[in-house]
Structure formats: C-alpha cells, structure tokens
Short mmCIF file of C-alpha atoms in Angstrom, two decimals:
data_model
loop_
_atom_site.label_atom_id
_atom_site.label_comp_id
_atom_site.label_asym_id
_atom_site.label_seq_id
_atom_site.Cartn_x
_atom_site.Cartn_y
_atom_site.Cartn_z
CA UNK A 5 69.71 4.65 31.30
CA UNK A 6 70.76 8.20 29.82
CA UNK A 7 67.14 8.91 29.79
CA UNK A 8 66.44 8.10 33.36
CA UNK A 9 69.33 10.00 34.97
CA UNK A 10 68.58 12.76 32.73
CA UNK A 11 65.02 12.59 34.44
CA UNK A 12 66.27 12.45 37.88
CA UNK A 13 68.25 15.84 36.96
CA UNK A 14 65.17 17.74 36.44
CA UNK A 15 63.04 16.11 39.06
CA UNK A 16 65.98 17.53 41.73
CA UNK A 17 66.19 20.72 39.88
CA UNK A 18 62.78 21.52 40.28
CA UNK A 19 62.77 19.88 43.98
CA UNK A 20 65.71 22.70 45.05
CA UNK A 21 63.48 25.08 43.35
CA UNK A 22 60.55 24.55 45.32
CA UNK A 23 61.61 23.46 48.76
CA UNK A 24 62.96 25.23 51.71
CA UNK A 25 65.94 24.90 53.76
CA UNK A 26 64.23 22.34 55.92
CA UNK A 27 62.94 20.43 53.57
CA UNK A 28 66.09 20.13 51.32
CA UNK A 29 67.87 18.72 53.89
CA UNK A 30 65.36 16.29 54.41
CA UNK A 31 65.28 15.36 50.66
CA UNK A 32 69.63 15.37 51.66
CA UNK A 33 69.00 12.93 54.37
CA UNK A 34 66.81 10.67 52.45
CA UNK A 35 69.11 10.65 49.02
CA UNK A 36 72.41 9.82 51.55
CA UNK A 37 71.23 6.46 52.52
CA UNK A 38 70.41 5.76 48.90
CA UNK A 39 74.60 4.55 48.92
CA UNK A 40 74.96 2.04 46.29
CA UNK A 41 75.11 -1.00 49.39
CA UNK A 42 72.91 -3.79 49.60
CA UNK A 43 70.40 -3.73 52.38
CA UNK A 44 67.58 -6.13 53.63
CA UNK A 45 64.82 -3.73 52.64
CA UNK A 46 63.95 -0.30 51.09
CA UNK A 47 62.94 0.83 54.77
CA UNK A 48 66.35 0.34 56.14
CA UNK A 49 67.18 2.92 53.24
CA UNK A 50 65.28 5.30 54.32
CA UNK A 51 65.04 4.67 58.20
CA UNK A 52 69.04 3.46 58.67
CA UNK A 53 68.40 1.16 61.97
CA UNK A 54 71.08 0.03 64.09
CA UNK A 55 70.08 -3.32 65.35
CA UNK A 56 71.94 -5.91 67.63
CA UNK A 57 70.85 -9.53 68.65
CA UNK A 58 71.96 -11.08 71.69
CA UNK A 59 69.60 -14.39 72.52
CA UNK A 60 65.91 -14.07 72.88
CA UNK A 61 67.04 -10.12 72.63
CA UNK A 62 66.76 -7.17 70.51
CA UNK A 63 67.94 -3.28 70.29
CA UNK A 64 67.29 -1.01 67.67
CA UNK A 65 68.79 2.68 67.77
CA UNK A 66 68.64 5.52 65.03
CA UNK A 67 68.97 9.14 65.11
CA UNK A 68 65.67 11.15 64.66
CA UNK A 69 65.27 12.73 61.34
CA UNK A 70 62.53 15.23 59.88
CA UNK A 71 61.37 12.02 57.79
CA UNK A 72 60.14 10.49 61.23
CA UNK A 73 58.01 13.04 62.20
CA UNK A 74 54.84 14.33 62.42
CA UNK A 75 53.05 17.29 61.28
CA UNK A 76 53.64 18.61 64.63
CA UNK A 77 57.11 18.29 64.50
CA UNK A 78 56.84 15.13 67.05
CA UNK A 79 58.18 11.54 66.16
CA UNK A 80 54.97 9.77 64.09
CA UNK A 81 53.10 7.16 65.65
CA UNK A 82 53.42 5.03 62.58
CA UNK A 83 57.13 5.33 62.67
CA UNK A 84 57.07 3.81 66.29
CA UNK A 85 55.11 0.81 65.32
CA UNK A 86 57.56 0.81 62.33
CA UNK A 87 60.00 0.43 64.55
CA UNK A 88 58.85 -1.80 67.13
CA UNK A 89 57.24 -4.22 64.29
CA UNK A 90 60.62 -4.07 62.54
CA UNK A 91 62.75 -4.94 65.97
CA UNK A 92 60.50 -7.55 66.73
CA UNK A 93 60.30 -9.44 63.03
CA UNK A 94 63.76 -9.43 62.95
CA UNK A 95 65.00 -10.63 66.41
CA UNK A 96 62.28 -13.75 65.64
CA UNK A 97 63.80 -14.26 62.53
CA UNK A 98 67.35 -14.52 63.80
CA UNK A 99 66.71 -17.21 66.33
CA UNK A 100 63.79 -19.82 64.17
CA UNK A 101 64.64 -22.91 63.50
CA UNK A 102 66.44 -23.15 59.65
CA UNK A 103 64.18 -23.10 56.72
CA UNK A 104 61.62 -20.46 58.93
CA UNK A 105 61.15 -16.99 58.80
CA UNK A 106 58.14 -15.51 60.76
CA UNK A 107 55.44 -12.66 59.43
CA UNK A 108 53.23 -10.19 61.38
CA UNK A 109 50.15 -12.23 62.71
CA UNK A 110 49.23 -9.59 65.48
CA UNK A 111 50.68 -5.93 66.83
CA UNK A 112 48.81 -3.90 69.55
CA UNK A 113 51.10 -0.71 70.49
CA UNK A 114 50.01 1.57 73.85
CA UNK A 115 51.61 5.52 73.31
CA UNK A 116 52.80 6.75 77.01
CA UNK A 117 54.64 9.56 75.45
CA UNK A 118 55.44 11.90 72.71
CA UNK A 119 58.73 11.57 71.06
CA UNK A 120 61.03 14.52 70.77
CA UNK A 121 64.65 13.49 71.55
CA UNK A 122 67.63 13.09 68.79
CA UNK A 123 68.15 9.55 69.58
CA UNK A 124 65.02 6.57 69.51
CA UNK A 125 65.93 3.38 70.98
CA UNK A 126 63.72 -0.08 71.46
CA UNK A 127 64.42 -3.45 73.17
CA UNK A 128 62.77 -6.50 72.29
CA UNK A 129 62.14 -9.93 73.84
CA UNK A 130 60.41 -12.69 72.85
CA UNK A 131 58.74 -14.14 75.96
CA UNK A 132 56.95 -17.23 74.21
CA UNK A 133 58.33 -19.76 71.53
CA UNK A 134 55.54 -21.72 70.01
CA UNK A 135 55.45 -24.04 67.14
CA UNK A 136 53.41 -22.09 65.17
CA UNK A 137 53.69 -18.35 66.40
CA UNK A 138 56.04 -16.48 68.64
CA UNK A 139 55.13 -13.61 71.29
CA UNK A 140 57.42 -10.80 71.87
CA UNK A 141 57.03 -7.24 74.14
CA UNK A 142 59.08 -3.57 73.08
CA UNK A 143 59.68 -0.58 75.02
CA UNK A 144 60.93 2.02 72.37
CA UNK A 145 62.72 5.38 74.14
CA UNK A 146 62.81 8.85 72.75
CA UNK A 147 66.25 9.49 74.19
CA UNK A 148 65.97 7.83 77.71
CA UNK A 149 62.11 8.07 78.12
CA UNK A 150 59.57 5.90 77.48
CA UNK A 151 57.41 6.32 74.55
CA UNK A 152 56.26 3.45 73.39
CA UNK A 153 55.34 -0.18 74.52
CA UNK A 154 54.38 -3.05 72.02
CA UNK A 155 53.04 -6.84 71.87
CA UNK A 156 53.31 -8.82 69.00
CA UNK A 157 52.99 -12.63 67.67
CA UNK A 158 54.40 -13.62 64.75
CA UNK A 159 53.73 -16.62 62.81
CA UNK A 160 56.18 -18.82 61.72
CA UNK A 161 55.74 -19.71 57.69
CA UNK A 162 57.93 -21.68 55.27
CA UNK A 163 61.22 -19.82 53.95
CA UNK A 164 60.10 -18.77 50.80
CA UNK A 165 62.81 -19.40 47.30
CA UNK A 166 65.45 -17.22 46.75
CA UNK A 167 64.86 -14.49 44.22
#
C-alpha cells in the first residue's frame, strides 16, 4: 500500500507540473468526488448526479463541469446520452418487479441544442411497461432550455448474485 500512495504522489506532482490553471481544477473537481463513500457506480464518481423518483418519473440535475465538455468548450454529446441513458436505467430499475433489473436494449437521442448553462437537468418517463422490455422518453435542459430529447427500451433480465 506504501508503494501505491507513494506512486500516486509523483503521478500528482508531475500532473501540477504540467497542467494549467484550468485543467488543475478539473483534475480538483474530479479527485473531490473520489470521498471515501460508497456509490452505485464509478460514473456517479465522476459525474455526481442528483436523481429523484416519483412513480413512472425521473429527474436528474448536476452542475456542469469542464469534465462534461467538449473540445469546444460546449457540454459533449456523449455526456447527454450519458445522462439520459443513466436517468432512464435507473428510474426502470426502481419501479420492476423484485428479483429484475433492466439493461440498455435500445437508445436513439435527437440534439435540438448546444449545451452551455451551469446547471443540466433531465426528466424521464416510462410510457410503456412490458413483460419483457420497458419504453421510456427524456428531455435533458442546459439550464432551462432544451437540449436534448431521448427514447429508450430497456430489457428486463434476471437480478444477477450479489458480489
């Protein structure tokens, strides 16, 4: 263990040696969610979402970091189907039947806007409960405008064993 920490010291030494301003704090935002608490995923580590559940409904907010954009300083396109994909997984898993969890069968995402506010938002709901797969629609907002809408169907599998 003495050998790894020691490691991370002189990876982070030679990170602040190289990097900019910007890009420190970046590294700084990405190292603070790293906090010791247990969390569903990695991704929620690095991409801290605030979801709620409320029925067939879903909302996901998190402040806009330099890790969510592009190279033209606009939120990524892969980060909004992160997010939409992520909303929509999770509000299906919340309301299956016990012993279910669902998976991604399908996603198709239409871009109506760029996204450059502080604050990205997304409601889900899941308009069709099948046995076998369920369909769900999200809007996701770059402050209060519309960026982003999404389909998906997700198939419901077995819960696998704990780990």
């Amino acid at each position: 263990m003495r050998e790894f920490k020691q490691s991370i010291d002189l990876q982070l030494k030679d990170i602040f040696e190289r990097n900019n301003p910007a890009e420190l704090a970046a590294v700084m935002t990405l190292l603070s969610q790293f906090d010791g608490r247990p969390k569903d995923t990695w991704l929620q580590k690095i991409y801290p979402f605030e979801m709620a559940f409320s029925g067939d409904t879903g909302t996901l907010k998190v402040s806009r970091t330099e890790l969510m954009d592009n190279s033209l300083g606009i939120l990524h396109g892969g980060i909004v189907m992160l997010m939409a994909d992520t909303l929509m997984g999770t509000l299906c898993n919340e309301v299956v039947p016990a012993g279910k969890r669902v998976v991604t069968h399908e996603m198709t995402t239409y871009f109506t806007k760029k996204g450059t506010g502080a604050v990205i938002s997304a409601r889900a709901d899941i308009i069709k409960k099948g046995s076998t797969t369920y369909l769900v629609t999200c809007q996701v907002f770059s402050d209060d405008d519309l960026i982003s809408f999404a389909t998906g169907s997700f198939f419901l599998i077995d819960l696998p064993p704990a780990r």
